[in-house]
Coordinates of C-alpha atoms and ligand atoms in Angstrom, one line a residue:
Chain A
M1 CA -28.0 -13.6 -1.3
S2 CA -30.5 -11.3 -2.5
L3 CA -29.1 -8.1 -4.1
H4 CA -32.1 -6.0 -2.0
Q5 CA -30.7 -6.9 1.1
P6 CA -28.8 -3.8 2.9
A7 CA -25.7 -6.8 3.9
S8 CA -24.0 -6.0 0.6
G9 CA -20.8 -7.2 1.6
V10 CA -19.8 -9.2 4.5
A11 CA -19.3 -6.5 6.8
G12 CA -22.6 -6.7 7.2
D13 CA -23.9 -2.2 7.5
G14 CA -23.8 -2.3 11.5
R15 CA -20.5 -1.0 11.3
G16 CA -18.9 -1.6 14.9
R17 CA -16.1 0.9 16.3
W18 CA -13.0 0.1 15.1
S19 CA -11.1 -1.0 17.5
L20 CA -7.8 -2.7 18.4
R21 CA -9.8 -6.5 17.4
H22 CA -9.9 -5.1 14.2
E23 CA -6.3 -3.5 14.0
L24 CA -4.8 -6.9 15.0
I25 CA -6.9 -8.6 12.0
G26 CA -6.0 -6.0 10.0
L27 CA -2.1 -6.8 11.5
S28 CA -2.6 -11.0 10.7
G29 CA -3.9 -9.5 7.2
V30 CA -0.3 -8.3 6.4
V31 CA 1.2 -11.6 7.4
E32 CA -0.8 -13.3 5.3
R33 CA -0.4 -11.1 1.8
N34 CA 3.1 -11.6 2.4
L35 CA 2.5 -15.7 3.1
Y36 CA 1.2 -15.4 -0.4
L37 CA 3.7 -13.9 -1.6
V38 CA 6.2 -15.9 -0.7
K39 CA 4.0 -19.3 -2.0
R40 CA 4.1 -17.2 -5.3
Y41 CA 7.8 -16.6 -5.7
I42 CA 9.5 -20.1 -3.5
W43 CA 11.9 -20.4 -6.7
W44 CA 12.8 -16.8 -6.5
D45 CA 13.1 -17.4 -2.6
I46 CA 15.6 -20.7 -2.7
A47 CA 17.4 -18.7 -5.5
F48 CA 18.1 -16.6 -3.4
F49 CA 18.5 -18.4 -0.4
V50 CA 20.8 -20.2 -2.5
W51 CA 22.8 -17.5 -3.5
T52 CA 23.2 -16.3 0.3
V53 CA 24.6 -19.5 1.3
A54 CA 27.3 -19.4 -1.3
N55 CA 27.6 -15.7 0.2
T56 CA 28.0 -16.8 3.5
L57 CA 30.5 -19.5 2.7
S58 CA 33.1 -17.6 0.7
I59 CA 33.6 -15.8 4.0
V60 CA 33.4 -18.1 6.3
F61 CA 36.5 -19.1 3.7
I62 CA 38.3 -16.2 4.7
A63 CA 39.4 -17.8 8.1
R64 CA 40.8 -20.9 6.6
G65 CA 42.4 -19.2 3.3
I66 CA 44.3 -16.7 5.6
E67 CA 46.0 -19.5 7.3
A68 CA 46.7 -21.6 4.5
S69 CA 48.7 -18.8 3.2
G70 CA 50.3 -18.5 6.1
G71 CA 48.8 -16.2 9.1
T72 CA 48.3 -18.0 12.3
I73 CA 44.8 -17.6 13.6
D74 CA 41.9 -19.9 15.6
V75 CA 40.6 -21.0 12.2
N76 CA 38.0 -22.4 14.3
R77 CA 37.4 -18.8 16.8
A78 CA 37.5 -17.1 13.2
A79 CA 35.4 -18.7 11.5
T80 CA 32.7 -18.6 13.9
S81 CA 32.8 -15.3 14.3
L82 CA 33.0 -14.9 10.6
L83 CA 29.8 -16.5 10.4
I84 CA 27.8 -14.6 13.4
G85 CA 28.9 -11.7 10.7
A86 CA 27.6 -13.1 7.3
V87 CA 24.1 -15.1 9.2
I88 CA 23.1 -11.5 11.0
W89 CA 23.9 -9.4 8.5
A90 CA 21.9 -11.4 6.3
Y91 CA 19.1 -11.2 8.5
L92 CA 19.1 -7.3 8.6
G93 CA 19.0 -7.2 4.4
V94 CA 15.9 -9.6 4.9
I95 CA 14.7 -6.9 7.5
F96 CA 15.9 -3.8 5.5
E97 CA 14.8 -5.8 1.8
I98 CA 11.1 -6.2 3.6
M99 CA 10.2 -3.2 4.9
T100 CA 11.8 -1.3 1.9
E101 CA 9.3 -3.3 0.2
T102 CA 6.6 -1.8 1.5
V103 CA 6.2 1.1 -0.3
A104 CA 8.0 -0.2 -3.3
W105 CA 6.4 -3.3 -4.4
E106 CA 3.4 -2.0 -3.8
R107 CA 3.5 1.3 -6.0
W108 CA 5.1 -1.1 -8.7
E109 CA 1.7 -3.8 -8.4
G110 CA -0.3 -0.8 -8.0
T111 CA -1.8 -2.2 -5.1
I112 CA -0.7 1.3 -3.3
E113 CA -3.6 3.2 -2.6
Y114 CA -5.9 0.7 -2.2
T115 CA -3.5 -0.3 0.8
F116 CA -3.3 3.4 1.9
M117 CA -7.0 4.0 2.0
A118 CA -8.1 0.7 4.2
P119 CA -8.9 1.8 7.7
L120 CA -6.3 -0.5 8.9
S121 CA -4.3 2.6 11.1
R122 CA 0.0 2.8 9.5
S123 CA 1.8 2.0 12.4
V124 CA -0.4 -1.1 12.7
H125 CA 0.4 -2.1 9.0
L126 CA 4.1 -1.2 9.3
F127 CA 4.3 -3.1 12.4
G128 CA 3.0 -6.2 10.7
M129 CA 5.7 -5.7 7.8
G130 CA 7.9 -6.3 11.0
A131 CA 6.0 -9.2 12.4
F132 CA 6.8 -10.4 9.0
A133 CA 10.3 -9.3 8.4
L134 CA 11.0 -11.1 12.0
L135 CA 9.7 -14.3 11.6
Y136 CA 10.9 -15.0 7.8
G137 CA 13.9 -13.7 8.4
M138 CA 14.7 -15.8 11.5
A139 CA 13.7 -18.5 9.8
R140 CA 16.0 -17.7 7.1
A141 CA 18.7 -16.2 9.1
L142 CA 18.5 -19.9 11.1
L143 CA 18.7 -22.0 8.5
L144 CA 22.1 -20.4 7.4
F145 CA 23.6 -21.3 10.2
A146 CA 22.7 -24.6 10.2
V147 CA 23.5 -25.6 6.8
C148 CA 26.8 -23.2 6.9
A149 CA 27.8 -24.5 10.5
F150 CA 27.3 -27.8 9.4
F151 CA 29.7 -27.4 6.6
F152 CA 32.2 -25.9 8.6
D153 CA 32.0 -28.6 11.3
L154 CA 32.1 -25.4 13.4
S155 CA 32.8 -26.5 17.1
I156 CA 31.1 -24.0 19.0
P157 CA 30.8 -26.1 22.6
D158 CA 30.3 -23.4 25.0
A159 CA 27.4 -21.1 22.5
D160 CA 24.2 -20.4 24.7
F161 CA 22.2 -19.5 21.8
G162 CA 18.9 -19.1 23.7
A163 CA 21.0 -15.7 25.3
A164 CA 21.9 -15.1 21.2
L165 CA 18.4 -15.1 20.2
V166 CA 17.3 -13.2 23.1
V167 CA 20.2 -10.2 21.8
L168 CA 18.5 -10.8 18.1
A169 CA 15.1 -10.5 19.2
V170 CA 15.5 -6.6 21.3
A171 CA 18.0 -6.1 18.4
S172 CA 15.2 -6.7 15.4
V173 CA 12.7 -4.3 17.5
S174 CA 15.8 -1.1 16.4
F175 CA 15.7 -2.8 12.9
V176 CA 12.4 -2.7 12.3
G177 CA 12.4 0.7 13.4
L178 CA 14.7 1.7 10.6
G179 CA 13.2 -0.1 8.8
I180 CA 10.8 1.9 8.7
V181 CA 12.8 4.4 8.5
T182 CA 13.8 3.5 4.9
A183 CA 10.8 2.1 4.6
V184 CA 9.5 6.1 3.7
L185 CA 11.8 7.0 1.5
P186 CA 10.2 5.9 -2.1
L187 CA 7.3 7.2 -0.8
I188 CA 8.9 10.4 -1.0
S189 CA 11.4 9.9 -4.3
P190 CA 9.2 7.5 -6.0
E191 CA 12.9 7.6 -8.7
K192 CA 15.5 7.2 -5.7
G193 CA 14.4 6.1 -2.8
S194 CA 14.9 2.7 -3.1
Q195 CA 18.6 3.5 -3.8
L196 CA 18.8 5.8 -0.5
G197 CA 17.4 2.2 1.0
F198 CA 20.7 0.6 -0.7
V199 CA 22.9 3.5 1.1
A200 CA 21.6 3.4 4.7
Q201 CA 22.1 -0.7 4.3
G202 CA 26.0 -0.6 3.5
L203 CA 26.5 2.2 5.8
L204 CA 25.4 0.0 8.2
L205 CA 27.0 -2.7 7.3
V206 CA 30.9 -1.2 7.1
V207 CA 30.6 0.8 10.7
S208 CA 28.9 -2.2 12.6
G209 CA 31.9 -4.4 12.5
V210 CA 29.9 -7.2 11.0
Y211 CA 33.2 -9.2 10.1
Y212 CA 35.8 -7.2 12.1
P213 CA 36.2 -5.2 15.1
V214 CA 34.9 -1.8 14.7
E215 CA 38.5 -0.4 16.8
V216 CA 40.0 -0.8 13.0
L217 CA 37.9 1.5 11.9
P218 CA 39.1 5.4 12.1
R219 CA 37.6 6.8 15.1
W220 CA 35.0 9.4 13.1
M221 CA 33.6 5.7 11.9
Q222 CA 33.5 4.0 15.6
W223 CA 31.0 6.9 16.4
L224 CA 29.1 5.5 13.8
A225 CA 29.3 2.4 14.8
T226 CA 27.7 3.1 18.7
V227 CA 24.8 4.6 17.5
S228 CA 23.9 1.0 15.3
P229 CA 22.2 -1.3 16.7
A230 CA 24.2 -3.8 14.8
T231 CA 27.5 -3.1 16.3
Y232 CA 26.0 -4.2 20.1
A233 CA 24.0 -7.6 17.8
L234 CA 27.1 -8.9 16.6
D235 CA 28.9 -8.0 19.7
G236 CA 26.4 -9.7 22.6
I237 CA 26.0 -12.9 20.2
R238 CA 29.5 -13.5 19.6
D239 CA 29.5 -13.4 23.0
A240 CA 27.0 -15.8 23.2
I241 CA 28.0 -18.0 20.5
L242 CA 31.8 -17.8 21.3
V243 CA 32.1 -17.3 24.6
G244 CA 29.0 -18.9 26.0
D245 CA 28.2 -15.6 28.1
P246 CA 24.6 -15.8 29.5
L247 CA 22.4 -13.3 29.5
T248 CA 23.1 -12.1 33.2
A249 CA 26.3 -10.4 31.3
M250 CA 25.3 -9.0 28.3
G251 CA 24.2 -5.3 30.1
D252 CA 26.7 -3.8 28.1
E253 CA 24.5 -4.7 24.8
L254 CA 21.0 -5.3 26.0
W255 CA 20.9 -1.7 27.4
P256 CA 21.8 0.3 24.3
L257 CA 19.4 -1.9 22.2
V258 CA 16.8 -1.2 23.7
V259 CA 16.9 2.5 24.5
I260 CA 17.8 2.4 20.3
G261 CA 15.1 0.3 19.7
V262 CA 12.6 2.5 22.1
V263 CA 13.8 6.1 19.9
A264 CA 13.7 3.9 16.5
V265 CA 10.8 2.8 16.1
P266 CA 8.2 6.1 17.3
V267 CA 11.5 8.3 15.5
G268 CA 10.3 5.8 11.8
L269 CA 6.8 6.3 12.3
A270 CA 7.4 10.0 12.7
V271 CA 9.1 9.7 10.2
F272 CA 6.7 7.6 7.8
R273 CA 4.0 9.3 8.9
R274 CA 5.1 13.2 7.7
G275 CA 6.8 11.1 4.1
E276 CA 3.1 10.3 3.8
R277 CA 1.5 13.8 4.5
Y278 CA 3.9 14.9 2.2
A279 CA 3.2 11.9 -0.5
K280 CA -0.8 12.9 -0.3
Q281 CA 0.3 16.8 -0.5
H282 CA 2.3 16.1 -3.6
G283 CA 0.7 13.4 -5.4
K284 CA 3.3 11.1 -4.9
L285 CA 2.2 8.2 -3.8
K286 CA 1.4 6.2 -7.0
R287 CA 2.9 8.3 -9.1
S288 CA 5.7 6.4 -10.7
G289 CA 8.5 8.5 -13.0
Chain B
M1 CA -35.3 7.3 3.6
P2 CA -34.9 3.9 5.6
S3 CA -32.9 4.1 8.3
P4 CA -30.6 0.8 7.4
Q5 CA -29.0 1.2 10.5
P6 CA -30.3 -0.7 13.4
S7 CA -30.1 2.3 15.9
S8 CA -29.3 -0.4 18.8
D9 CA -25.6 -0.2 17.4
P10 CA -24.5 2.1 19.8
F11 CA -21.2 1.8 18.1
E12 CA -21.9 3.3 15.0
I13 CA -20.7 5.6 12.9
P14 CA -23.0 8.4 12.9
R15 CA -24.8 9.0 9.4
P16 CA -27.4 11.1 9.7
A17 CA -30.3 10.8 7.3
Q18 CA -29.7 14.6 6.7
V19 CA -26.2 14.0 6.5
P20 CA -25.2 14.5 2.3
A21 CA -22.8 11.2 1.7
I22 CA -20.7 13.3 0.1
E23 CA -20.3 17.5 0.8
L24 CA -17.6 19.4 -1.6
I25 CA -16.7 23.3 -0.6
G26 CA -14.2 24.7 -2.8
V27 CA -12.1 22.0 -2.8
R28 CA -8.9 22.9 -4.7
K29 CA -6.2 20.4 -5.2
V30 CA -3.1 22.2 -7.0
F31 CA -0.3 19.9 -8.6
R32 CA 3.2 20.8 -10.0
R33 CA 5.1 19.5 -12.5
R34 CA 7.3 19.6 -15.2
E35 CA 6.7 20.0 -18.5
R36 CA 8.0 17.0 -20.3
A37 CA 8.5 18.7 -23.6
H38 CA 10.9 21.0 -21.8
G39 CA 13.0 18.4 -20.0
R40 CA 14.0 18.1 -16.6
F41 CA 15.5 21.5 -16.3
S42 CA 12.4 23.5 -17.5
P43 CA 10.4 25.0 -14.4
R44 CA 7.9 23.2 -13.1
R45 CA 4.2 24.5 -13.9
R46 CA 0.9 24.3 -11.9
V47 CA -2.3 22.5 -12.8
A48 CA -5.3 23.2 -10.5
A49 CA -6.9 19.8 -11.0
L50 CA -9.5 20.6 -9.0
D51 CA -10.4 24.0 -9.5
G52 CA -13.2 24.9 -6.2
V53 CA -15.0 22.3 -6.8
S54 CA -18.6 22.1 -5.0
F55 CA -21.0 19.9 -4.9
R56 CA -23.7 17.7 -2.8
V57 CA -24.8 13.5 -3.4
E58 CA -27.0 12.8 -1.1
R59 CA -27.3 9.6 0.5
G60 CA -28.4 7.0 -1.9
E61 CA -27.8 9.0 -4.7
T62 CA -25.9 7.9 -7.8
V63 CA -23.7 10.3 -9.1
A64 CA -21.7 10.4 -12.2
V65 CA -18.6 12.9 -12.9
L66 CA -18.3 13.0 -16.8
G67 CA -14.8 15.0 -18.0
Q68 CA -12.6 14.1 -20.4
N69 CA -9.1 13.1 -19.7
G70 CA -7.5 15.3 -17.1
S71 CA -10.5 17.0 -16.0
G72 CA -10.5 16.2 -13.0
K73 CA -11.9 12.7 -12.5
S74 CA -9.7 10.9 -10.7
T75 CA -8.2 13.6 -7.8
L76 CA -12.1 13.7 -7.2
V77 CA -11.9 10.2 -6.1
R78 CA -8.3 10.2 -4.2
V79 CA -9.2 13.2 -2.5
L80 CA -12.9 11.3 -0.7
S81 CA -10.5 8.5 -0.8
T82 CA -7.8 10.7 1.8
L83 CA -4.8 9.6 -0.2
L84 CA -4.6 13.0 -1.6
L85 CA -5.3 16.1 0.9
P86 CA -6.9 19.4 -0.9
D87 CA -5.7 22.6 -0.8
G88 CA -8.0 24.4 0.4
G89 CA -12.2 23.5 0.4
T90 CA -13.5 21.2 2.7
A91 CA -14.0 17.7 1.8
R92 CA -16.9 15.8 4.0
V93 CA -18.1 11.8 4.0
F94 CA -21.1 11.7 5.7
G95 CA -20.2 14.8 7.4
H96 CA -16.5 13.1 7.9
D97 CA -14.4 16.2 7.4
V98 CA -10.8 14.2 4.9
L99 CA -9.1 15.7 6.4
T100 CA -9.2 15.9 9.9
Q101 CA -10.9 12.6 10.3
P102 CA -9.3 10.3 7.8
A103 CA -9.6 6.6 9.5
V104 CA -14.0 7.7 10.0
V105 CA -13.5 8.0 6.3
R106 CA -11.8 4.6 5.3
R107 CA -13.9 2.6 6.9
L108 CA -17.1 4.3 5.1
V109 CA -15.6 4.0 1.4
N110 CA -14.1 2.2 -1.3
R111 CA -13.0 2.0 -4.8
V112 CA -13.4 0.4 -8.2
S113 CA -10.2 3.0 -10.6
V114 CA -9.8 2.1 -14.0
E115 CA -6.8 -0.6 -13.5
A116 CA -7.4 -3.3 -12.0
S117 CA -4.9 -3.1 -9.1
F118 CA -4.0 -6.4 -7.2
F119 CA -0.5 -8.5 -6.7
K120 CA -0.3 -9.8 -9.9
K121 CA 1.1 -13.4 -8.9
M122 CA -1.0 -13.7 -6.3
S123 CA -4.7 -15.5 -6.9
A124 CA -8.1 -13.5 -7.1
A125 CA -9.4 -15.5 -3.4
E126 CA -5.2 -14.1 -2.3
N127 CA -6.0 -10.7 -3.1
L128 CA -9.5 -10.0 -1.4
S129 CA -8.4 -12.3 2.0
Y130 CA -5.8 -9.9 2.5
A131 CA -8.0 -6.8 1.1
A132 CA -10.9 -7.8 3.4
R133 CA -8.3 -8.5 6.6
F134 CA -7.5 -4.4 6.5
H135 CA -10.8 -3.5 6.8
G136 CA -11.1 -5.9 10.1
L137 CA -12.4 -8.9 8.5
T138 CA -11.9 -12.6 9.6
S139 CA -11.0 -15.2 7.6
G140 CA -14.1 -16.8 9.9
R141 CA -16.7 -14.5 8.1
T142 CA -14.4 -14.0 4.4
R143 CA -14.1 -18.3 4.0
A144 CA -17.7 -18.1 3.3
G145 CA -18.0 -15.0 2.2
I146 CA -15.3 -14.3 -0.6
P147 CA -16.6 -17.4 -2.7
E148 CA -19.9 -15.8 -2.7
I149 CA -19.5 -12.2 -3.7
L150 CA -17.3 -14.1 -6.1
E151 CA -20.4 -15.2 -8.1
R152 CA -21.8 -12.4 -8.1
V153 CA -19.9 -10.4 -9.9
G154 CA -20.1 -13.3 -12.2
F155 CA -16.6 -14.5 -11.5
P156 CA -16.1 -17.8 -12.8
A157 CA -15.1 -20.4 -9.3
D158 CA -12.4 -22.4 -11.4
R159 CA -10.2 -19.5 -11.7
R160 CA -10.5 -18.5 -8.0
S161 CA -7.0 -19.9 -7.3
E162 CA -5.4 -18.3 -10.7
P163 CA -2.5 -15.9 -11.3
M164 CA -4.1 -12.6 -12.0
E165 CA -1.9 -12.1 -14.5
N166 CA -3.4 -15.2 -16.2
L167 CA -6.9 -12.8 -16.1
S168 CA -8.7 -10.7 -18.7
R169 CA -9.3 -7.1 -17.8
G170 CA -12.6 -7.9 -18.1
M171 CA -12.4 -11.0 -15.6
Q172 CA -10.1 -8.4 -12.9
Q173 CA -12.1 -5.9 -13.4
K174 CA -15.4 -7.9 -11.5
V175 CA -12.2 -8.5 -8.9
A176 CA -12.0 -5.2 -8.2
L177 CA -15.9 -4.9 -8.0
A178 CA -16.3 -7.5 -5.5
R179 CA -13.2 -6.4 -3.6
A180 CA -15.3 -3.3 -3.4
L181 CA -18.0 -4.9 -2.1
L182 CA -16.3 -7.0 -0.1
T183 CA -16.3 -4.0 2.8
A184 CA -19.5 -2.8 2.5
P185 CA -18.6 0.6 1.6
V186 CA -21.7 3.1 1.9
L187 CA -19.7 5.6 -0.3
L188 CA -18.8 3.6 -3.5
L189 CA -15.9 5.3 -5.5
L190 CA -16.3 4.0 -9.7
D191 CA -13.4 5.7 -11.0
E192 CA -13.6 4.6 -15.4
P193 CA -14.7 1.0 -14.5
T194 CA -15.7 0.2 -17.7
T195 CA -13.1 2.0 -19.2
G196 CA -10.5 -0.1 -22.1
L197 CA -13.0 -3.2 -21.1
D198 CA -14.2 -5.2 -24.1
P199 CA -17.9 -4.4 -24.8
R200 CA -19.6 -7.0 -23.2
S201 CA -17.4 -7.5 -20.3
K202 CA -18.0 -3.3 -20.1
R203 CA -21.7 -4.0 -20.5
E204 CA -21.8 -6.9 -17.1
V205 CA -19.9 -4.6 -15.3
Q206 CA -22.8 -2.1 -16.2
A207 CA -25.9 -4.1 -14.9
F208 CA -23.5 -5.0 -11.7
V209 CA -22.9 -1.5 -10.8
K210 CA -27.1 -0.9 -11.6
E211 CA -27.5 -3.5 -9.6
M212 CA -26.0 -1.7 -6.8
R213 CA -27.5 0.9 -6.9
A214 CA -30.7 -0.2 -5.7
M215 CA -29.5 -1.7 -3.2
H216 CA -30.0 1.3 0.1
D217 CA -27.8 2.5 1.4
A218 CA -25.4 2.4 -0.9
T219 CA -24.2 6.0 -2.4
I220 CA -22.1 6.0 -5.8
L221 CA -20.4 8.2 -7.5
L222 CA -19.2 6.9 -10.8
C223 CA -16.9 9.3 -12.8
T224 CA -17.0 8.5 -16.6
H225 CA -16.2 10.1 -20.3
D226 CA -18.3 7.6 -21.4
L227 CA -21.9 9.4 -21.6
D228 CA -24.0 6.6 -22.4
E229 CA -23.1 5.2 -18.8
A230 CA -23.7 8.3 -17.5
E231 CA -27.0 8.9 -18.8
A232 CA -27.6 4.7 -17.8
L233 CA -26.1 4.6 -14.2
A234 CA -26.8 8.0 -12.8
D235 CA -29.4 10.2 -11.3
R236 CA -28.0 13.1 -11.7
I237 CA -24.9 14.2 -13.8
G238 CA -21.7 17.2 -13.4
V239 CA -20.0 18.0 -16.4
L240 CA -16.2 18.3 -14.7
D241 CA -14.3 20.8 -17.1
R242 CA -10.5 21.7 -16.3
G243 CA -11.3 20.9 -12.4
R244 CA -13.9 23.2 -12.5
L245 CA -17.5 21.2 -12.4
L246 CA -19.9 23.4 -15.0
V247 CA -22.9 21.8 -14.2
L248 CA -24.8 18.8 -11.6
G249 CA -27.7 18.4 -12.6
T250 CA -30.2 15.0 -14.1
V251 CA -30.7 14.6 -18.0
D252 CA -32.9 16.8 -18.1
E253 CA -31.8 19.5 -16.2
L254 CA -28.4 19.6 -18.6
N255 CA -30.5 19.7 -21.3
R256 CA -32.8 22.2 -20.8
R257 CA -30.0 24.1 -19.6
Y258 CA -28.4 24.4 -22.4
G259 CA -31.4 23.8 -25.0
A260 CA -29.7 19.9 -26.4
Q261 CA -31.6 17.1 -27.2
T262 CA -29.0 15.0 -26.1
L263 CA -26.4 14.6 -23.6
E264 CA -23.5 15.5 -25.8
V265 CA -24.9 18.6 -26.7
A266 CA -25.2 19.6 -23.8
F267 CA -21.7 19.0 -22.4
F268 CA -20.5 20.6 -25.9
A269 CA -22.4 23.5 -24.4
A270 CA -20.9 23.4 -20.9
T271 CA -18.1 22.6 -22.0
G272 CA -17.7 24.7 -25.6
R273 CA -16.1 21.4 -26.5
E274 CA -16.7 18.9 -28.8
F275 CA -16.8 15.7 -26.3
G276 CA -13.9 13.5 -27.2
E277 CA -10.9 16.3 -27.6
E278 CA -8.6 16.2 -25.4
T279 CA -7.4 18.8 -22.7
D280 CA -5.0 17.1 -21.1
P281 CA -2.0 17.5 -23.7
D282 CA 0.1 15.4 -21.2
D283 CA 0.8 12.1 -22.3
D284 CA 0.7 10.7 -18.9
R285 CA -2.7 8.4 -18.8
E286 CA -0.8 5.4 -17.1
V287 CA 0.9 6.8 -14.7
F288 CA -2.6 9.4 -13.7
A289 CA -5.4 7.0 -14.6
Ligands
LIG301 N1 -0.1 13.1 -8.5 C1 0.2 14.1 -9.5 N2 0.9 14.8 -9.9 C2 1.2 15.5 -10.4 N3 0.2 16.1 -11.3 C3 -0.9 15.6 -11.4 C4 -0.8 13.8 -10.4 N4 -2.0 14.2 -10.8 C5 -3.2 14.6 -11.7 N5 -2.0 15.3 -12.2 C6 -3.2 16.3 -13.5 O1 -3.9 16.8 -12.7 C7 -5.0 16.7 -13.8 C8 -6.3 16.3 -13.7 O2 -5.7 14.3 -13.7 P1 -7.3 13.8 -13.3 O3 -6.9 13.7 -11.4 O4 -6.0 12.2 -13.1 O5 -7.9 14.0 -14.5 P2 -8.6 12.4 -15.2 O6 -9.3 11.7 -14.2 O7 -10.1 13.3 -15.4 O8 -8.1 12.6 -16.4 C9 -3.9 16.8 -14.6 O9 -3.4 17.9 -15.7 C10 -3.1 15.4 -14.2 O10 -1.9 15.7 -15.3
LIG302 MG1 -8.8 9.5 -14.2

């Protein structure tokens, strides 16, 4: 290949119009990059998974612990309910972590400016991160559920896993929307952004009824629970797995999830866009200290 | 001037020959920052990184911007790559305003900066692969294209799958060049591409930039604080000092204007300072390089 040819790179020189197809190629690039990272950090991933399994088991053991210390509960049911809480929580954690990394990790590696000056639009870039987060989070959640259910020999004969997965998928849209909002925090405040992400995550954990019914919370916290997508996701999934409720009986959960999702994603994108603008105005894209 | 664009392509981004590759009119960028020496509650100081910079670069030209650390070179590159929003003035790339048409500008520009910014655990091939995707290139096009382009920049074939962190600075900088070329930018921004390289890598990178120059339709803006590099590679040289472009012309023009025999003397005459004298006392080379 001669250097004197106009086609200096693979793109050639006849630049076609940037189209949806290019955006989708870009989106696949986001997923591709994250798969490379999983591959390169595989031991870290395995260690993190083992930690999650241990953490989840220790929570599910609480059900047996209560019985052993004289409490009267349906151990199988309580254990399954706790397991669902722990698995969904782990899933949500993975999504938040990956979305927050959109900015934080790239800033750390020093690649952020190259990503932000690429033609790929920001929304598709973020959707790519969301798509990977869902795939990766879902794979981990299923594995975690299977390992723990096997360990406790749980009996869930009525479970409607299909309905549970649909609820989770619908809820995931909102999770990604919220994740985009937390992703912007490191952009605005390189020093404090990631910490604020943890605060937001912690707030969701306490109000959404991950390990207990929302009704036990003080009233103001219950109000927060009604706007948290995790509340509905947990409700719906517990109904599907413990009671075997079919999808048709999930209106109470699905509708709020759809509404929250439809609001959260555009709001997330708008917030991110403003954050990006702010960062570009004040020179914070790259700034590390 | 040859027309490098197949005129039959109806989707091409209009870049008529008479439109300059770069056009800056009174571009200003001010940062507010705390002085480190005075602690974290000290009042913020305003730094004019670009103070009314105006110039044009014609298509196909290579222009060097010479300036000390902190003179505003990187800020200039970031404005042209849509990573910093100018506070005032107008900046256009092939007639497209960086503020109002950033998406178009991003398709025309790529960049090599002083620090090779890569995912350190990923290999050269992996880093190039996802980056190409962000520019809309399919794996079909990069499968052959990436090895080819790495070979052209003199990157050893047997190290393509090695993590970037194992590579020397010089080697990493070659990958950075390859990444920029892969997307066939019509405007290539080089921000101190050889700073910190060993003499041999430096010569290799410079030789490659020279080859690039010979290529049709590539316009290069080279920011450097290396006088010899500027003289060897550029058609015209500008002197940037504390955010102001003091002069821009051929070496002969500069020498004549300041009655100097060498570029070094001309630089001294233009800035009133010895070359190599620090202008930016802040200890932030790492952060804002
Ligand atoms: N993101 C930023 N935030 C605050 N100050 C900055 C930022 N980027 C650059 N500066 C300041 O602007 C001036 C010009 O910096 P820069 O463009 O990096 O110069 P050069 O690349 O020529 O060394 C310096 O005083 C630098 O400290
Ligand atoms: Mg610089």
